[in-house]
Coordinates of C-alpha atoms and ligand atoms in Angstrom, one line a residue:
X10 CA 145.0 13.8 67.2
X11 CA 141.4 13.1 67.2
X12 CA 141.2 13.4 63.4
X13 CA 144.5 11.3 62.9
X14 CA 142.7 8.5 65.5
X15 CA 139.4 8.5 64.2
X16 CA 141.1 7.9 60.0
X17 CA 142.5 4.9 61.7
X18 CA 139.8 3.3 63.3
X19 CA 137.7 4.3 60.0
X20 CA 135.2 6.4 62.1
X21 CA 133.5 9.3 60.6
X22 CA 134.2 12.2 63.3
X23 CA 132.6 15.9 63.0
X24 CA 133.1 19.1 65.3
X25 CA 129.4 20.6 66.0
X26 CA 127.3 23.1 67.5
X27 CA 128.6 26.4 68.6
X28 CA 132.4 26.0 67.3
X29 CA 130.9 25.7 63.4
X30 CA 128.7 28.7 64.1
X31 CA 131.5 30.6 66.2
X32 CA 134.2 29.8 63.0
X33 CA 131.9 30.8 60.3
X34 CA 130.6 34.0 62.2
X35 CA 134.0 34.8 62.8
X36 CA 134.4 34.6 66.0
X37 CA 136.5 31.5 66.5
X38 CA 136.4 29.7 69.9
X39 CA 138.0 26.8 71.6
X40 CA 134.6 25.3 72.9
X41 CA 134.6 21.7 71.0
X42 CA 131.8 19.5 70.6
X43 CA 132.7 16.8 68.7
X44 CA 130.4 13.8 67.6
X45 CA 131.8 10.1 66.5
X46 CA 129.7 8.3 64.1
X47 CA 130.2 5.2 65.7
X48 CA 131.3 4.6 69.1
X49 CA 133.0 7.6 70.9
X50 CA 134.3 5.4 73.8
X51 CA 136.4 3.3 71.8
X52 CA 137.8 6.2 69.8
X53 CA 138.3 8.0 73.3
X54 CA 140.3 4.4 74.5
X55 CA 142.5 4.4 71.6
X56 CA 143.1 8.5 72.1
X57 CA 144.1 7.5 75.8
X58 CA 146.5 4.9 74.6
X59 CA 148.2 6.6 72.0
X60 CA 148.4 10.2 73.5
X61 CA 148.3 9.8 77.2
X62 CA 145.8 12.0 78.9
X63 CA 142.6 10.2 80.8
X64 CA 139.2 8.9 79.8
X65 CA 136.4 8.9 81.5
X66 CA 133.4 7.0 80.0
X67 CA 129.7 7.7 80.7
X68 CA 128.4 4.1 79.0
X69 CA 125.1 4.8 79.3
X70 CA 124.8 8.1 76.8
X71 CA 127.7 6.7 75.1
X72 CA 129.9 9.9 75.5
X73 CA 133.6 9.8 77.0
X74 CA 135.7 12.9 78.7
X75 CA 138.9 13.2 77.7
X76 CA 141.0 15.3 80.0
X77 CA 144.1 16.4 77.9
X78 CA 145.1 18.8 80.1
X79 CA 148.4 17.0 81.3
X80 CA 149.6 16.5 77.3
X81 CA 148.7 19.7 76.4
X82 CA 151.9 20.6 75.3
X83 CA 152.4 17.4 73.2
X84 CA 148.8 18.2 71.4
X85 CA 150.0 21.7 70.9
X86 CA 153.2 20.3 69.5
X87 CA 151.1 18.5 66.8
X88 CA 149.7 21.1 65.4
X89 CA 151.5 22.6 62.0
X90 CA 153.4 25.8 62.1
X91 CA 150.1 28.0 60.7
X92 CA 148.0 26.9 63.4
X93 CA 150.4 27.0 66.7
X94 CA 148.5 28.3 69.5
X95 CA 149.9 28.0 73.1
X96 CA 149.0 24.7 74.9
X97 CA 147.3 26.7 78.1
X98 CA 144.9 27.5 75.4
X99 CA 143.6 24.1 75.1
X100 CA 141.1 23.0 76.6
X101 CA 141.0 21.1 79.7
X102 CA 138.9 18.5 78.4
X103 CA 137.1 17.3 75.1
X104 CA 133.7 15.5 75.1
X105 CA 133.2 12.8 72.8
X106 CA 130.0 11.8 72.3
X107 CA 128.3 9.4 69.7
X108 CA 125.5 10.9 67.6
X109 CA 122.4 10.2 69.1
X110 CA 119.0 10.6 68.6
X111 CA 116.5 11.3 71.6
X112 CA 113.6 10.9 72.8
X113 CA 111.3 12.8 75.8
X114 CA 109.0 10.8 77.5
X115 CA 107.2 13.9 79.0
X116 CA 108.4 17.7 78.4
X117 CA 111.4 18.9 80.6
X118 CA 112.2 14.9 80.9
X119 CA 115.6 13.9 80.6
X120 CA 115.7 12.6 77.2
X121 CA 116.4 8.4 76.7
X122 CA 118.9 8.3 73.8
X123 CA 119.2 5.8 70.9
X124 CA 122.4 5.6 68.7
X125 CA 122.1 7.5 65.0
X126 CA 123.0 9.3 62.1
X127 CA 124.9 12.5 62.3
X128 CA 121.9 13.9 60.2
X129 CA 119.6 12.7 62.9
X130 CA 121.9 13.8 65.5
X131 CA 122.2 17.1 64.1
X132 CA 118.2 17.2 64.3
X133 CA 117.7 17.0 67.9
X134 CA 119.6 20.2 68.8
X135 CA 117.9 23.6 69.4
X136 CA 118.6 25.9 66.8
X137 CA 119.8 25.8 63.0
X138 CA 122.8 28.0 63.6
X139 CA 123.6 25.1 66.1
X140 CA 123.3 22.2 63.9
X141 CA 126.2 22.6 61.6
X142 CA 129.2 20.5 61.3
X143 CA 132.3 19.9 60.0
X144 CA 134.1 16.5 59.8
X145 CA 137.5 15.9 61.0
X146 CA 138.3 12.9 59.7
X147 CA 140.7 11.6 56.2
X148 CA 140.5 13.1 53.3
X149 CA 136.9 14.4 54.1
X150 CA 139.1 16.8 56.6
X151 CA 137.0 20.4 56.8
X152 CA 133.9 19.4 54.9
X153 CA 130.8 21.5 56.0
X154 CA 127.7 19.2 56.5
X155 CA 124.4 21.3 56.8
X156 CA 121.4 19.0 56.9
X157 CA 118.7 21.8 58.2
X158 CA 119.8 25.1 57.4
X159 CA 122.4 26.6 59.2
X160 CA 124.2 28.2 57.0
X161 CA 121.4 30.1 55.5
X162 CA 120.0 31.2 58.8
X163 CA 123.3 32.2 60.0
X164 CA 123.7 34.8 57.0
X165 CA 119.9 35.6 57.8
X166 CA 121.0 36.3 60.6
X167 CA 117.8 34.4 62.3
X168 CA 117.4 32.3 65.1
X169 CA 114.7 29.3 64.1
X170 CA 113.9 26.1 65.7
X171 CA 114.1 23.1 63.7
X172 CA 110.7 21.3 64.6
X173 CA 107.1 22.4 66.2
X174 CA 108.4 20.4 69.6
X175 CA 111.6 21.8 70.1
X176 CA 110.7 24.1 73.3
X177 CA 108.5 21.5 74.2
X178 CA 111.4 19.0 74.5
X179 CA 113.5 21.7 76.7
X180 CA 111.9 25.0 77.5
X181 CA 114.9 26.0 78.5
X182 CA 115.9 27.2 75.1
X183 CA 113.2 29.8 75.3
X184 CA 116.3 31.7 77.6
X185 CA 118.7 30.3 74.8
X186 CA 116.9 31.7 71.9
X187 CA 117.0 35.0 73.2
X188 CA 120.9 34.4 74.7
X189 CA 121.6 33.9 71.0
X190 CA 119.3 36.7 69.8
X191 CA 121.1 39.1 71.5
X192 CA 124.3 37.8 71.3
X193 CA 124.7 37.8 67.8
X194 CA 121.8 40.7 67.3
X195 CA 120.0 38.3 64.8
X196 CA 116.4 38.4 65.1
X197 CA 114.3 35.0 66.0
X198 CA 112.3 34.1 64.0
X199 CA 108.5 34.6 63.6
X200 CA 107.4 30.6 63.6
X201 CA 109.4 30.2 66.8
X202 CA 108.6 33.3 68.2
X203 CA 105.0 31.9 68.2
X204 CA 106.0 28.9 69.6
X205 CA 107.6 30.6 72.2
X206 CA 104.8 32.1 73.3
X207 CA 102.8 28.5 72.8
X208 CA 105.5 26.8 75.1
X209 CA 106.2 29.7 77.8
X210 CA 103.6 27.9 80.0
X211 CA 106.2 24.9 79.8
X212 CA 108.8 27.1 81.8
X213 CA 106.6 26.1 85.3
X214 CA 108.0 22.6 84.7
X215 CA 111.6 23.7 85.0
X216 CA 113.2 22.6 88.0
X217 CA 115.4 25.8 90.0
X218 CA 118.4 24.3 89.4
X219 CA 118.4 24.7 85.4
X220 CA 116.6 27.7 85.7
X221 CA 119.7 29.4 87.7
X222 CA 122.1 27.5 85.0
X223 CA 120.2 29.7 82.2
X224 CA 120.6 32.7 84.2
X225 CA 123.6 32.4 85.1
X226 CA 124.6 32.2 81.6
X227 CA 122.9 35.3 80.9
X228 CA 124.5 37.1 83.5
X229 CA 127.8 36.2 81.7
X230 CA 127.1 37.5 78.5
X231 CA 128.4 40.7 77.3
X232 CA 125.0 42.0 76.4
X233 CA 123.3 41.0 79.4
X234 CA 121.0 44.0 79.8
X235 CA 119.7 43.6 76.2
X236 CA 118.9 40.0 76.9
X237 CA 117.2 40.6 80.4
X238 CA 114.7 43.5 78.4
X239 CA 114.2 40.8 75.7
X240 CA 112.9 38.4 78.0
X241 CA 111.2 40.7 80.3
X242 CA 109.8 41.9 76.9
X243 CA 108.6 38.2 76.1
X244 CA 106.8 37.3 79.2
X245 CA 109.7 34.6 80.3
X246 CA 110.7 36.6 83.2
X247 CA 107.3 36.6 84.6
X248 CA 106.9 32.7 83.5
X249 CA 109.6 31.9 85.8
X250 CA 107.9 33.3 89.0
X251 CA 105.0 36.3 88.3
X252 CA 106.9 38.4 90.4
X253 CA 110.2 38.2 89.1
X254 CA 111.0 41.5 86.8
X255 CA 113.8 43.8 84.7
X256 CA 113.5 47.0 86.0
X257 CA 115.8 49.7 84.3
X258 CA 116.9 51.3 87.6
X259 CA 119.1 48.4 88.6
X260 CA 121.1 48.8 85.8
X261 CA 123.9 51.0 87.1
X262 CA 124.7 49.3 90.3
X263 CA 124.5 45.7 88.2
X264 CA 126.8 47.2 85.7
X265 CA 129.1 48.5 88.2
X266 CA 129.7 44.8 89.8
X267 CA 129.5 43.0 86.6
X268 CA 132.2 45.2 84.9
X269 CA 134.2 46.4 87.2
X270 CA 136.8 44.8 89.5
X271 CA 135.5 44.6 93.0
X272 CA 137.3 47.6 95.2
X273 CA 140.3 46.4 96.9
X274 CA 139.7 48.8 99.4
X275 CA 136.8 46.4 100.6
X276 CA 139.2 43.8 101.0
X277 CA 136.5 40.9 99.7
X278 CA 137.7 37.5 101.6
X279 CA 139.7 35.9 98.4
X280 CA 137.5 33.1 98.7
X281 CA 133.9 34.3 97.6
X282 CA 134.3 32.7 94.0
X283 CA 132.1 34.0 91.1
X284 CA 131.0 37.4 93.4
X285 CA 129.9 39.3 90.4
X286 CA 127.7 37.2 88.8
X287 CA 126.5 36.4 92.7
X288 CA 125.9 40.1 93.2
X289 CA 124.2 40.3 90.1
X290 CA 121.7 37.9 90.6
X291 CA 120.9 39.2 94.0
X292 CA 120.1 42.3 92.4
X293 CA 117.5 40.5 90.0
X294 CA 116.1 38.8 92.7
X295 CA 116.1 40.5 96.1
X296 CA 116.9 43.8 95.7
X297 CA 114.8 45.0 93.2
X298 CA 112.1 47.0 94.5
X299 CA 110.0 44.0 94.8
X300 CA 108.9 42.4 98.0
X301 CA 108.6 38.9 96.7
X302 CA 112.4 38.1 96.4
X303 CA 111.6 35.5 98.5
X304 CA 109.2 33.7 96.5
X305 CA 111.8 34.1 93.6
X306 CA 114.5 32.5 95.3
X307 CA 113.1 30.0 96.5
X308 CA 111.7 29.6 92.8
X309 CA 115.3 29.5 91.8
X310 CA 116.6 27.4 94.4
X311 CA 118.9 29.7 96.0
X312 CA 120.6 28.5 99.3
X313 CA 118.6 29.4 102.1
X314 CA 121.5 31.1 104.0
X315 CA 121.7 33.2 101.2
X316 CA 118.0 34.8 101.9
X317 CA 118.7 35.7 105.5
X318 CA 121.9 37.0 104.2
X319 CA 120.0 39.2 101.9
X320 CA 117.2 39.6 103.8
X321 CA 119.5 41.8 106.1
X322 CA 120.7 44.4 103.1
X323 CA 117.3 44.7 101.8
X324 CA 116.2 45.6 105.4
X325 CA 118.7 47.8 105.4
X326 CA 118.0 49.7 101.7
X327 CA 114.0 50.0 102.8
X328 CA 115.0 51.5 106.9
X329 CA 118.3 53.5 106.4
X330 CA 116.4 57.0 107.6
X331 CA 116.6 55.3 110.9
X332 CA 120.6 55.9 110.7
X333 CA 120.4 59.5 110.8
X334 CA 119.7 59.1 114.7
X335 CA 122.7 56.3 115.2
X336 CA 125.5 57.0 116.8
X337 CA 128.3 55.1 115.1
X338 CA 128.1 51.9 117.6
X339 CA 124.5 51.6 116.5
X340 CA 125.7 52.0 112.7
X341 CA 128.1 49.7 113.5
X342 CA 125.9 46.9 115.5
X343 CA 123.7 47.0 112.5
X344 CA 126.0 46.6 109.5
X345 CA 128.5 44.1 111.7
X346 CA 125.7 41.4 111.1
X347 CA 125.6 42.2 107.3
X348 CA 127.7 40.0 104.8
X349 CA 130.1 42.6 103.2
X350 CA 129.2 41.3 99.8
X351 CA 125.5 42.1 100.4
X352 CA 126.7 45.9 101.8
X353 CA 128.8 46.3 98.8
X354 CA 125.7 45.5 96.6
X355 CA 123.5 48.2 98.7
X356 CA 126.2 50.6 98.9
X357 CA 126.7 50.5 94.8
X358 CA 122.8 51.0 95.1
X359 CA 121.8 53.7 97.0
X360 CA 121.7 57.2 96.1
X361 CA 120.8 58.5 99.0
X362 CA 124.0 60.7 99.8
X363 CA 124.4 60.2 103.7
X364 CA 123.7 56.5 103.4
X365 CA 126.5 56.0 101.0
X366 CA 129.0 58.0 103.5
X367 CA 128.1 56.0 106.8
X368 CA 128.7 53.2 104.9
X369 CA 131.6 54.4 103.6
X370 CA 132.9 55.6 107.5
X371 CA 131.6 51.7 108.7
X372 CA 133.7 50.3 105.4
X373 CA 136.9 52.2 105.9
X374 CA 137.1 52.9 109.2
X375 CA 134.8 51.7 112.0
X376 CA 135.0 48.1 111.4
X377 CA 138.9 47.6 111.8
X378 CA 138.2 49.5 115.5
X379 CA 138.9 47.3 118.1
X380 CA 139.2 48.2 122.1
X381 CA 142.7 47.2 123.1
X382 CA 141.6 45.0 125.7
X383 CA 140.6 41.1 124.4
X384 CA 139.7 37.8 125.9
X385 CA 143.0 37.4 127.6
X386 CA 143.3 40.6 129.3
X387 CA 140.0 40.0 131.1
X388 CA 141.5 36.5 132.1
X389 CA 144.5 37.7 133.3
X390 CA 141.9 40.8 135.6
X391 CA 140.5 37.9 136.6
X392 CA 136.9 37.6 135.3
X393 CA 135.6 34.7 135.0
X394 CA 134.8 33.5 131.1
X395 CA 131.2 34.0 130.2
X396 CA 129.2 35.5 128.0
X397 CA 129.7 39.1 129.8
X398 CA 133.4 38.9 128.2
X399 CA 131.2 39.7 124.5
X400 CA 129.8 42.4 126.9
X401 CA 132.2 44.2 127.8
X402 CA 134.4 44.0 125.0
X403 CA 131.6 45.4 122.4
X404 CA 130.6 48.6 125.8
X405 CA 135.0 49.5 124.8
X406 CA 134.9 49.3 121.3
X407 CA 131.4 51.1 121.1
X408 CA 133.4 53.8 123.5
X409 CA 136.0 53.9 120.6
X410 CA 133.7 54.2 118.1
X411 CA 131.2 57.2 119.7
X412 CA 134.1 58.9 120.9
X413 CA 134.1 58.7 124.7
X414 CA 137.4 56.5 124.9
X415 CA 140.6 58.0 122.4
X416 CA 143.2 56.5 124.3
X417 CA 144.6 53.2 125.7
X418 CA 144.8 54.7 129.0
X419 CA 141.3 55.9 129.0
X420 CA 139.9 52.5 127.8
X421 CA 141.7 51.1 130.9
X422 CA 139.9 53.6 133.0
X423 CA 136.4 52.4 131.3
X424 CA 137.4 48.7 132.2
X425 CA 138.5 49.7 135.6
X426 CA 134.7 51.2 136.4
Ligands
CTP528 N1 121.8 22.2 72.9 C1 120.4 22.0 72.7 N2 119.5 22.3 73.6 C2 119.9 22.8 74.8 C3 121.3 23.0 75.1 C4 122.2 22.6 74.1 O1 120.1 21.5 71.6 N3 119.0 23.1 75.7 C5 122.8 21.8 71.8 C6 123.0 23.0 70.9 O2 123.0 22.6 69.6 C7 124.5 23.4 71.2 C8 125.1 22.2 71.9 O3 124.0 21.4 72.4 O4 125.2 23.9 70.1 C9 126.1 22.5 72.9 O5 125.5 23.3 74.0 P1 126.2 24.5 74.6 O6 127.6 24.3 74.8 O7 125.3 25.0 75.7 O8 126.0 25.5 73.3 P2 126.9 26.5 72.5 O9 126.2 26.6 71.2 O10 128.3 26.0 72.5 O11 126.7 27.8 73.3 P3 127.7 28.8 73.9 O12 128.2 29.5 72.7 O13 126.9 29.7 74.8 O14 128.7 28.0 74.6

């Protein structure tokens, strides 16, 4: 559609970036970036009118969104016999953008944009492998355009920067060199290894936000554990806060919620989206044996509620001997206050065998006990409501749990002294 569009209106159109590299690596994706040589809001307009869908236009970069996902099936329809692919497949939207050249003011800036050349466009992306393109349009329909050296690099198998500025423009691709790097196991390059290590100063300017965007990103990658190594290895771990580390010894427990589905057993409240990658990164920054998780965090700009939330199972990974003593009410007073996510990352943590079982006890059994007796029945005795009522419902159910109360006419014995 967007090719048959863009032959009418005479506009030059090219897919770019990561789908060209992804295609000619093999690895085929449906992540399109496509570029208009010319003005991708009108081309976005007339797509609108002729196929349906719905724009949305961001004049000032001179990009439009176009959300296809209610005519996916008529897209999908359009596409020959050879290259059918089911319309859930689609994407939900494409981003049209018109090439651009831009400029930073100061490092870490957000760039001020000037319309251009698909050459020139091309040039202010990060990598070679990235600058490739293919155009969609007429009878130029699957020509390969490679202005800087894509294709060479990709057989190379390197990861280069196209200009001395590049990290100084965004330092965040010092995480996306090494994202790639590992990704693909090329190698990057020694130039832009140097200026890696020029521009890893730059990182300080990052705000937390884009920082936790990189890392998130990491943390979805397949090789993940490679890529943390490599940039522990390269100093950009330590450039994001000094204190912030990959230490080995995680690995397990971060494998464990990264790869595998989360225990229904724990029954996980349906709505704690992303909890993996969550976990993950609280491993990285709290849990590590490291007591400046704090300082990371708040490097990273993680939600304060999240510290004290974490705060409580790192507490509980540095005093656990204490538990030995506990009777299971005590257990149970001290793990009730802990988000379960942050006791399922300690429990996937902790060797230490008796640790792992009162959790286990608290998981499966002693946090669905529950005295008979509620609210209403101390209403209906009488009592007034107060704040005893949390009283004396938590004295029953700590009877439950040590033992002293193992029937309903017992607990109304309890409640009757
Ligand atoms: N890009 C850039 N500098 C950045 C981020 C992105 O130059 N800091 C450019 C890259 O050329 C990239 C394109 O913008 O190809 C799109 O970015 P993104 O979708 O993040 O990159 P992909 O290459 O598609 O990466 P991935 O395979 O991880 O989706």
């Amino acid at each position: 559609a967007v090719a048959a569009e863009a032959r009418r209106l005479h506009q030059a159109v090219y897919i770019v970036g990561g789908f060209v590299r992804d295609l000619l690596l093999g690895r085929p994706s449906l992540d399109f970036d496509i570029v208009v040589e010319g003005d991708a809001i009108h081309l976005a307009r007339s797509l609108e009118k002729r196929y349906g869908g719905r724009i949305l236009p961001h004049t000032r970069f001179g990009t439009a969104k176009w959300t296809i996902s209610p005519i996916r099936e008529k897209l999908a329809g359009m596409l020959s016999e050879k290259n059918k692919i089911d319309p859930q497949e689609l994407p939900e939207a494409l981003d049209l953008i018109s090439a651009r050249r831009e400029f930073y003011d100061y490092p870490t800036a957000l760039p001020t944009v000037e319309r251009s050349s698909i050459k020139l466009d091309l040039h202010r992306r990060d990598f070679t492998i990235n600058t490739m393109a293919v155009r969609l349009d007429g009878h130029h329909f699957g020509d390969l355009y490679d202005y800087w050296g894509g294709l060479r690099d990709l057989e190379q198998k390197v990861v280069r920067v196209l200009h001395s500025l590049s990290f100084v423009d965004d330092p965040t691709r010092q995480l996306r060199a090494v994202r790639f790097e590992q990704r693909f196991d090329f190698h990057i390059e020694h130039r832009t290894l140097q200026l890696m290590d020029e521009g890893r100063p730059l990182i300080r300017h990052l705000s937390g936000d884009r920082l936790r965007h990189e890392l998130n990103l990491i943390l979805q990658e397949e090789k993940v554990f490679a890529m943390l190594a490599r940039l522990q290895e390269l100093g950009l771990l330590a450039a994001i806060h000094p204190a912030f580390g990959w230490d080995e010894g995680i690995r397990p427990a971060m494998q464990h919620v990264l790869r595998e589905p989360l225990p229904e057993s724990w029954e996980f409240p349906e709505k704690v989206a992303n909890l993996p990658i969550r976990l993950a990164l609280a491993y990285l920054v709290w849990l590590l044996p490291n007591p400046e998780g704090k300082g990371i965090a708040e490097r990273l700009r993680l939600p304060a509620t999240l510290q004290e939330h974490w705060q409580d199972a790192r507490t509980l990974l540095e005093n656990h001997q204490t538990f030995q003593d506990f009777s299971a009410s005590q257990v149970v007073k001290v793990l009730d206050e802990i988000a379960l996510p942050a006791l399922y990352a300690v429990y996937l943590l902790v060797e230490n065998k008796q640790l792992k079982e009162v959790l286990e006890r608290y998981i499966y059994r002693w946090r669905f006990v529950y005295p008979q007796t509620t609210g209403d029945t101390l209403k209906a005795m009488g009592i007034p409501p107060g704040p005893e009522y949390r009283e004396i419902l938590w004295q029953l159910r700590a009877a439950w749990l040590d033992g002293r109360v193992n029937s309903v006419e017992e607990e109304q014995a309890l409640l009757q002294c």
